[in-house]
PDB file of C-alpha atoms in Angstrom:
ATOM      1  CA  ASN X   4      18.648  -0.782   9.311  1.00 50.00           C
ATOM      2  CA  ALA X   5      16.331  -3.629   8.519  1.00 69.00           C
ATOM      3  CA  GLY X   6      13.084  -2.864   6.777  1.00 90.00           C
ATOM      4  CA  VAL X   7       9.626  -3.948   7.797  1.00 94.00           C
ATOM      5  CA  MET X   8       9.769  -7.670   8.422  1.00 95.00           C
ATOM      6  CA  GLN X   9       6.766  -9.885   7.862  1.00 96.00           C
ATOM      7  CA  ASN X  10       6.431 -13.578   8.457  1.00 96.00           C
ATOM      8  CA  PRO X  11       5.503 -16.008   7.305  1.00 96.00           C
ATOM      9  CA  ARG X  12       5.811 -14.980   3.658  1.00 94.00           C
ATOM     10  CA  HIS X  13       3.463 -17.751   2.614  1.00 96.00           C
ATOM     11  CA  LEU X  14       0.894 -19.510   4.741  1.00 97.00           C
ATOM     12  CA  VAL X  15      -1.549 -22.254   3.816  1.00 98.00           C
ATOM     13  CA  ARG X  16      -4.480 -22.953   6.077  1.00 98.00           C
ATOM     14  CA  ARG X  17      -7.491 -25.221   5.827  1.00 97.00           C
ATOM     15  CA  ARG X  18     -10.930 -23.725   6.222  1.00 97.00           C
ATOM     16  CA  GLY X  19     -11.728 -23.265   9.882  1.00 97.00           C
ATOM     17  CA  GLN X  20      -8.129 -22.972  11.071  1.00 98.00           C
ATOM     18  CA  GLU X  21      -6.493 -19.876  12.479  1.00 98.00           C
ATOM     19  CA  ALA X  22      -3.931 -17.717  10.698  1.00 98.00           C
ATOM     20  CA  ARG X  23      -1.424 -15.518  12.516  1.00 98.00           C
ATOM     21  CA  LEU X  24       0.605 -13.011  10.578  1.00 98.00           C
ATOM     22  CA  ARG X  25       3.474 -11.165  12.225  1.00 98.00           C
ATOM     23  CA  CYS X  26       5.005  -7.809  11.495  1.00 97.00           C
ATOM     24  CA  SER X  27       8.094  -6.177  12.971  1.00 97.00           C
ATOM     25  CA  PRO X  28       8.247  -2.472  12.092  1.00 95.00           C
ATOM     26  CA  MET X  29      11.372  -0.637  11.086  1.00 92.00           C
ATOM     27  CA  LYS X  30      13.618   0.449  13.921  1.00 89.00           C
ATOM     28  CA  GLY X  31      12.344   3.647  15.444  1.00 86.00           C
ATOM     29  CA  HIS X  32       8.851   3.266  13.984  1.00 89.00           C
ATOM     30  CA  SER X  33       6.031   3.116  16.471  1.00 88.00           C
ATOM     31  CA  HIS X  34       3.099   3.062  14.053  1.00 90.00           C
ATOM     32  CA  VAL X  35       1.922  -0.019  12.226  1.00 93.00           C
ATOM     33  CA  TYR X  36      -0.680  -0.397   9.498  1.00 94.00           C
ATOM     34  CA  TRP X  37      -2.183  -3.519   7.999  1.00 96.00           C
ATOM     35  CA  TYR X  38      -3.515  -3.652   4.456  1.00 95.00           C
ATOM     36  CA  ARG X  39      -5.113  -6.455   2.501  1.00 96.00           C
ATOM     37  CA  GLN X  40      -4.646  -6.930  -1.207  1.00 92.00           C
ATOM     38  CA  LEU X  41      -7.193  -9.014  -3.036  1.00 87.00           C
ATOM     39  CA  PRO X  42      -6.755  -9.851  -6.721  1.00 78.00           C
ATOM     40  CA  GLU X  43      -7.870  -6.971  -8.943  1.00 75.00           C
ATOM     41  CA  GLU X  44      -8.894  -4.889  -5.917  1.00 79.00           C
ATOM     42  CA  GLY X  45      -5.844  -2.936  -4.881  1.00 82.00           C
ATOM     43  CA  LEU X  46      -4.868  -2.400  -1.272  1.00 89.00           C
ATOM     44  CA  LYS X  47      -7.530  -1.953   1.360  1.00 92.00           C
ATOM     45  CA  PHE X  48      -6.779  -0.394   4.712  1.00 92.00           C
ATOM     46  CA  MET X  49      -7.570  -2.674   7.628  1.00 95.00           C
ATOM     47  CA  VAL X  50      -6.170  -1.268  10.856  1.00 95.00           C
ATOM     48  CA  TYR X  51      -3.767   1.272  12.304  1.00 93.00           C
ATOM     49  CA  LEU X  52      -2.020   0.592  15.578  1.00 93.00           C
ATOM     50  CA  GLN X  53       0.432   2.217  17.913  1.00 91.00           C
ATOM     51  CA  LYS X  54       2.109   0.374  20.745  1.00 89.00           C
ATOM     52  CA  GLU X  55      -0.653  -1.201  22.878  1.00 89.00           C
ATOM     53  CA  ASN X  56      -3.350   0.859  21.144  1.00 92.00           C
ATOM     54  CA  ILE X  57      -5.677   0.361  18.216  1.00 94.00           C
ATOM     55  CA  ILE X  58      -6.148   3.797  16.673  1.00 90.00           C
ATOM     56  CA  ASP X  59      -8.338   3.012  13.683  1.00 90.00           C
ATOM     57  CA  GLU X  60      -9.828  -0.365  12.858  1.00 93.00           C
ATOM     58  CA  SER X  61     -12.447   0.906  10.440  1.00 91.00           C
ATOM     59  CA  GLY X  62     -11.263  -1.463   7.720  1.00 92.00           C
ATOM     60  CA  MET X  63     -11.313  -4.622   9.790  1.00 95.00           C
ATOM     61  CA  PRO X  64     -14.077  -7.150   9.173  1.00 94.00           C
ATOM     62  CA  LYS X  65     -16.370  -7.226  12.180  1.00 90.00           C
ATOM     63  CA  GLU X  66     -15.845 -10.889  12.917  1.00 95.00           C
ATOM     64  CA  ARG X  67     -12.908 -13.289  13.022  1.00 97.00           C
ATOM     65  CA  PHE X  68     -10.227 -10.617  12.485  1.00 97.00           C
ATOM     66  CA  SER X  69      -8.191  -8.996  15.226  1.00 97.00           C
ATOM     67  CA  ALA X  70      -4.916  -7.124  15.504  1.00 97.00           C
ATOM     68  CA  GLU X  71      -2.560  -6.186  18.265  1.00 96.00           C
ATOM     69  CA  PHE X  72       0.730  -4.398  18.726  1.00 96.00           C
ATOM     70  CA  PRO X  73       2.036  -5.235  22.184  1.00 93.00           C
ATOM     71  CA  LYS X  74       4.576  -3.264  24.129  1.00 90.00           C
ATOM     72  CA  GLU X  75       7.163  -5.907  23.313  1.00 90.00           C
ATOM     73  CA  GLY X  76       7.300  -7.965  20.163  1.00 92.00           C
ATOM     74  CA  PRO X  77       5.779  -7.758  16.707  1.00 96.00           C
ATOM     75  CA  SER X  78       2.340  -6.732  15.622  1.00 97.00           C
ATOM     76  CA  ILE X  79       0.021  -9.676  15.027  1.00 98.00           C
ATOM     77  CA  LEU X  80      -2.881  -9.924  12.618  1.00 98.00           C
ATOM     78  CA  ARG X  81      -5.039 -12.862  13.624  1.00 98.00           C
ATOM     79  CA  ILE X  82      -7.715 -14.441  11.492  1.00 98.00           C
ATOM     80  CA  GLN X  83      -9.869 -17.037  13.177  1.00 97.00           C
ATOM     81  CA  GLN X  84     -11.838 -19.757  11.383  1.00 97.00           C
ATOM     82  CA  VAL X  85     -10.462 -18.808   7.992  1.00 97.00           C
ATOM     83  CA  VAL X  86     -12.604 -19.080   4.879  1.00 96.00           C
ATOM     84  CA  ARG X  87     -11.645 -19.198   1.207  1.00 94.00           C
ATOM     85  CA  GLY X  88     -12.416 -15.505   0.838  1.00 94.00           C
ATOM     86  CA  ASP X  89      -9.641 -14.664   3.285  1.00 96.00           C
ATOM     87  CA  SER X  90      -7.066 -15.781   0.722  1.00 96.00           C
ATOM     88  CA  ALA X  91      -5.107 -12.640  -0.060  1.00 95.00           C
ATOM     89  CA  ALA X  92      -1.821 -10.856   0.413  1.00 94.00           C
ATOM     90  CA  TYR X  93      -1.585  -9.057   3.734  1.00 96.00           C
ATOM     91  CA  PHE X  94       0.825  -6.168   3.907  1.00 95.00           C
ATOM     92  CA  CYS X  95       2.154  -4.487   6.984  1.00 95.00           C
ATOM     93  CA  ALA X  96       3.587  -0.989   6.895  1.00 93.00           C
ATOM     94  CA  SER X  97       5.217   1.202   9.498  1.00 92.00           C
ATOM     95  CA  SER X  98       6.012   4.867   9.957  1.00 87.00           C
ATOM     96  CA  PRO X  99       7.755   7.106  12.438  1.00 83.00           C
ATOM     97  CA  PRO X 100       5.746   8.865  15.140  1.00 76.00           C
ATOM     98  CA  ASN X 101       2.745  10.654  13.841  1.00 61.00           C
ATOM     99  CA  VAL X 102       3.641  13.334  11.315  1.00 63.00           C
ATOM    100  CA  ALA X 103       1.228  13.403   8.425  1.00 61.00           C
ATOM    101  CA  GLY X 104       3.028  13.208   5.105  1.00 68.00           C
ATOM    102  CA  ASN X 105       5.600  10.783   6.404  1.00 71.00           C
ATOM    103  CA  THR X 106       6.333   7.915   4.099  1.00 78.00           C
ATOM    104  CA  ILE X 107       4.993   4.601   5.281  1.00 84.00           C
ATOM    105  CA  TYR X 108       7.297   1.696   4.556  1.00 88.00           C
ATOM    106  CA  PHE X 109       5.887  -1.638   3.481  1.00 90.00           C
ATOM    107  CA  GLY X 110       6.974  -5.149   4.231  1.00 92.00           C
ATOM    108  CA  GLU X 111       7.198  -7.850   1.586  1.00 91.00           C
ATOM    109  CA  GLY X 112       3.780  -9.190   2.468  1.00 93.00           C
ATOM    110  CA  SER X 113       2.298 -12.437   3.740  1.00 96.00           C
ATOM    111  CA  TRP X 114       0.373 -14.506   1.214  1.00 95.00           C
ATOM    112  CA  LEU X 115      -2.427 -16.472   2.839  1.00 96.00           C
ATOM    113  CA  THR X 116      -3.997 -19.336   0.942  1.00 96.00           C
ATOM    114  CA  VAL X 117      -7.048 -21.027   2.380  1.00 97.00           C
ATOM    115  CA  VAL X 118      -7.747 -24.494   1.004  1.00 96.00           C
TER     116      VAL X 118
ATOM    117  CA  ALA A  25     -12.973  10.564   3.442  1.00 74.00           C
ATOM    118  CA  GLN A  26     -10.808  10.347   0.391  1.00 81.00           C
ATOM    119  CA  SER A  27     -10.888   8.216  -2.710  1.00 90.00           C
ATOM    120  CA  VAL A  28      -8.480   7.560  -5.539  1.00 94.00           C
ATOM    121  CA  THR A  29      -9.345   6.657  -9.114  1.00 95.00           C
ATOM    122  CA  GLN A  30      -6.858   5.095 -11.451  1.00 95.00           C
ATOM    123  CA  LEU A  31      -8.600   5.082 -14.768  1.00 91.00           C
ATOM    124  CA  ASP A  32      -6.414   2.527 -16.512  1.00 93.00           C
ATOM    125  CA  SER A  33      -6.143  -0.979 -15.119  1.00 92.00           C
ATOM    126  CA  GLN A  34      -3.487  -1.961 -17.650  1.00 95.00           C
ATOM    127  CA  VAL A  35      -1.170   0.112 -19.818  1.00 97.00           C
ATOM    128  CA  PRO A  36       0.956  -1.575 -22.478  1.00 97.00           C
ATOM    129  CA  VAL A  37       3.799   0.501 -23.870  1.00 97.00           C
ATOM    130  CA  PHE A  38       6.810  -0.196 -26.028  1.00 97.00           C
ATOM    131  CA  GLU A  39      10.271   0.023 -24.545  1.00 97.00           C
ATOM    132  CA  GLU A  40      11.800   3.524 -24.751  1.00 97.00           C
ATOM    133  CA  ALA A  41       8.393   5.096 -25.362  1.00 98.00           C
ATOM    134  CA  PRO A  42       6.929   7.644 -22.939  1.00 98.00           C
ATOM    135  CA  VAL A  43       4.184   6.674 -20.531  1.00 97.00           C
ATOM    136  CA  GLU A  44       1.587   8.439 -18.413  1.00 97.00           C
ATOM    137  CA  LEU A  45      -0.377   6.689 -15.679  1.00 98.00           C
ATOM    138  CA  ARG A  46      -3.426   8.635 -14.652  1.00 97.00           C
ATOM    139  CA  CYS A  47      -4.630   9.282 -11.138  1.00 97.00           C
ATOM    140  CA  ASN A  48      -7.507  11.405  -9.878  1.00 96.00           C
ATOM    141  CA  TYR A  49      -8.473  11.854  -6.266  1.00 94.00           C
ATOM    142  CA  SER A  50     -11.314  13.292  -4.280  1.00 91.00           C
ATOM    143  CA  SER A  51     -11.149  14.705  -0.797  1.00 84.00           C
ATOM    144  CA  SER A  52     -12.918  17.320   1.262  1.00 78.00           C
ATOM    145  CA  VAL A  53      -9.628  18.469   2.763  1.00 79.00           C
ATOM    146  CA  SER A  54      -6.093  19.139   1.584  1.00 82.00           C
ATOM    147  CA  VAL A  55      -4.099  16.032   0.907  1.00 85.00           C
ATOM    148  CA  TYR A  56      -0.703  14.509   0.452  1.00 90.00           C
ATOM    149  CA  LEU A  57      -0.245  12.392  -2.662  1.00 92.00           C
ATOM    150  CA  PHE A  58       1.939   9.370  -3.333  1.00 93.00           C
ATOM    151  CA  TRP A  59       2.877   6.921  -6.035  1.00 96.00           C
ATOM    152  CA  TYR A  60       4.053   3.443  -5.075  1.00 95.00           C
ATOM    153  CA  VAL A  61       5.383   0.633  -7.274  1.00 95.00           C
ATOM    154  CA  GLN A  62       4.910  -3.068  -6.650  1.00 92.00           C
ATOM    155  CA  TYR A  63       6.994  -5.697  -8.408  1.00 91.00           C
ATOM    156  CA  PRO A  64       5.590  -9.246  -8.549  1.00 85.00           C
ATOM    157  CA  ASN A  65       5.328 -10.954  -5.163  1.00 79.00           C
ATOM    158  CA  GLN A  66       6.888  -8.009  -3.384  1.00 83.00           C
ATOM    159  CA  GLY A  67       5.785  -5.178  -1.161  1.00 85.00           C
ATOM    160  CA  LEU A  68       5.232  -1.599  -2.200  1.00 89.00           C
ATOM    161  CA  GLN A  69       8.067   0.841  -2.713  1.00 91.00           C
ATOM    162  CA  LEU A  70       7.629   4.599  -2.677  1.00 91.00           C
ATOM    163  CA  LEU A  71       8.320   6.231  -6.061  1.00 94.00           C
ATOM    164  CA  LEU A  72       7.572   9.811  -5.113  1.00 94.00           C
ATOM    165  CA  LYS A  73       5.320  11.988  -3.008  1.00 92.00           C
ATOM    166  CA  TYR A  74       3.832  15.459  -3.063  1.00 92.00           C
ATOM    167  CA  LEU A  75       3.652  17.286   0.238  1.00 87.00           C
ATOM    168  CA  SER A  76       3.857  20.963  -0.707  1.00 85.00           C
ATOM    169  CA  GLY A  77       5.779  23.392  -2.875  1.00 87.00           C
ATOM    170  CA  SER A  78       6.528  22.741  -6.512  1.00 90.00           C
ATOM    171  CA  THR A  79       3.729  20.859  -8.214  1.00 91.00           C
ATOM    172  CA  LEU A  80       6.191  18.846 -10.294  1.00 95.00           C
ATOM    173  CA  VAL A  81       7.688  16.089  -8.211  1.00 95.00           C
ATOM    174  CA  LYS A  82      10.609  13.954  -9.268  1.00 96.00           C
ATOM    175  CA  GLY A  83      11.050  10.453  -7.945  1.00 94.00           C
ATOM    176  CA  ILE A  84      13.216   7.413  -8.304  1.00 93.00           C
ATOM    177  CA  ASN A  85      13.856   5.500 -11.527  1.00 92.00           C
ATOM    178  CA  GLY A  86      13.257   8.567 -13.695  1.00 95.00           C
ATOM    179  CA  PHE A  87       9.586   8.966 -12.813  1.00 97.00           C
ATOM    180  CA  GLU A  88       7.890  12.273 -12.138  1.00 97.00           C
ATOM    181  CA  ALA A  89       4.374  13.382 -11.316  1.00 97.00           C
ATOM    182  CA  GLU A  90       2.514  16.652 -11.469  1.00 96.00           C
ATOM    183  CA  PHE A  91      -0.024  17.779  -8.914  1.00 94.00           C
ATOM    184  CA  ASN A  92      -2.945  19.641 -10.458  1.00 94.00           C
ATOM    185  CA  LYS A  93      -5.232  20.968  -7.768  1.00 91.00           C
ATOM    186  CA  SER A  94      -7.930  22.299 -10.087  1.00 92.00           C
ATOM    187  CA  GLN A  95      -8.244  18.955 -11.834  1.00 93.00           C
ATOM    188  CA  THR A  96      -7.590  16.960  -8.649  1.00 94.00           C
ATOM    189  CA  SER A  97      -5.058  14.891 -10.536  1.00 95.00           C
ATOM    190  CA  PHE A  98      -1.606  13.489  -9.860  1.00 97.00           C
ATOM    191  CA  HIS A  99      -0.527  11.764 -13.070  1.00 97.00           C
ATOM    192  CA  LEU A 100       2.710   9.802 -13.190  1.00 98.00           C
ATOM    193  CA  ARG A 101       5.023  10.110 -16.185  1.00 98.00           C
ATOM    194  CA  LYS A 102       8.262   8.752 -17.524  1.00 98.00           C
ATOM    195  CA  PRO A 103       9.770   9.964 -20.813  1.00 97.00           C
ATOM    196  CA  SER A 104      11.322   6.624 -21.764  1.00 97.00           C
ATOM    197  CA  VAL A 105      10.397   3.320 -20.147  1.00 97.00           C
ATOM    198  CA  HIS A 106      12.555   0.291 -19.664  1.00 96.00           C
ATOM    199  CA  ILE A 107      11.651  -3.388 -19.439  1.00 96.00           C
ATOM    200  CA  SER A 108      12.434  -3.264 -15.727  1.00 95.00           C
ATOM    201  CA  ASP A 109       9.603  -0.754 -15.230  1.00 96.00           C
ATOM    202  CA  THR A 110       7.085  -3.549 -15.766  1.00 96.00           C
ATOM    203  CA  ALA A 111       5.184  -3.562 -12.484  1.00 96.00           C
ATOM    204  CA  GLU A 112       1.987  -2.401 -10.852  1.00 95.00           C
ATOM    205  CA  TYR A 113       1.728   1.238  -9.861  1.00 97.00           C
ATOM    206  CA  PHE A 114      -0.489   2.561  -7.098  1.00 95.00           C
ATOM    207  CA  CYS A 115      -1.584   6.129  -6.548  1.00 96.00           C
ATOM    208  CA  ALA A 116      -2.407   7.000  -2.950  1.00 93.00           C
ATOM    209  CA  VAL A 117      -3.648   9.898  -0.836  1.00 91.00           C
ATOM    210  CA  SER A 118      -3.708  10.860   2.822  1.00 86.00           C
ATOM    211  CA  ASP A 119      -5.249  13.762   4.714  1.00 77.00           C
ATOM    212  CA  ARG A 120      -2.972  16.597   5.705  1.00 73.00           C
ATOM    213  CA  GLY A 121      -4.665  17.042   9.009  1.00 64.00           C
ATOM    214  CA  GLY A 122      -5.068  13.490  10.088  1.00 60.00           C
ATOM    215  CA  TYR A 123      -2.762  10.666  10.938  1.00 65.00           C
ATOM    216  CA  GLN A 124      -1.037   8.741   8.228  1.00 66.00           C
ATOM    217  CA  LYS A 125      -3.941   6.661   6.946  1.00 77.00           C
ATOM    218  CA  VAL A 126      -3.214   6.168   3.280  1.00 86.00           C
ATOM    219  CA  THR A 127      -5.942   5.337   0.782  1.00 89.00           C
ATOM    220  CA  PHE A 128      -4.847   3.534  -2.355  1.00 91.00           C
ATOM    221  CA  GLY A 129      -6.192   3.355  -5.862  1.00 93.00           C
ATOM    222  CA  ILE A 130      -6.861   0.020  -7.490  1.00 92.00           C
ATOM    223  CA  GLY A 131      -3.519   0.047  -9.310  1.00 94.00           C
ATOM    224  CA  THR A 132      -2.338   0.228 -12.911  1.00 96.00           C
ATOM    225  CA  LYS A 133      -0.330  -2.589 -14.423  1.00 95.00           C
ATOM    226  CA  LEU A 134       2.383  -1.242 -16.684  1.00 97.00           C
ATOM    227  CA  GLN A 135       3.515  -3.761 -19.287  1.00 97.00           C
ATOM    228  CA  VAL A 136       6.628  -2.720 -21.159  1.00 97.00           C
ATOM    229  CA  ILE A 137       6.900  -4.477 -24.514  1.00 96.00           C
ATOM    230  CA  PRO A 138      10.378  -5.138 -25.918  1.00 94.00           C
TER     231      PRO A 138
END
């Protein structure tokens, strides 16, 4: 049973370009979470999605960031017109259907570098 | 809303010595508590979690944590650390009543000195 798969692991973008980060949850998991880890800041919640639904996007920046989890295929975190401050590690996590207290399982992360 | 405070950003400790990583939380509702470990350039791995029952929770790699409701703490301990324990450790909390939105502390870097 494969774990949470994220790709690419490393991504370099120039300022103004778009970054797309993909996440395939564990088999049987229908809930996906995106977190951002900035140096010395720990992990910050960005968004929580179920298939075809955004449940909580309270941690998403208001502009340039979007996320989706389509009926088929991986979840996508999209960052438009990237800036240097977007450089960070982006972690995806997944969990089984909604039972509070369930462990959420993390992927290996996608490291975005904006040059 | 919840918050998590990890008081120590870095903890150096000699190999085979005991270690305690401190975690305090605040929440207006009952919570679940977690400790995760992150090795360099990797994702987070669950060490242990407290859901209910015994306040002393045992996890992987010889770690344990104790839930103290009155002090709103969930400190992580290991009686004898190994070089391979060098990593960053994150305390986390989620509401019992809500969905599984997990709030993380800022992390504590454990440096085991040979």
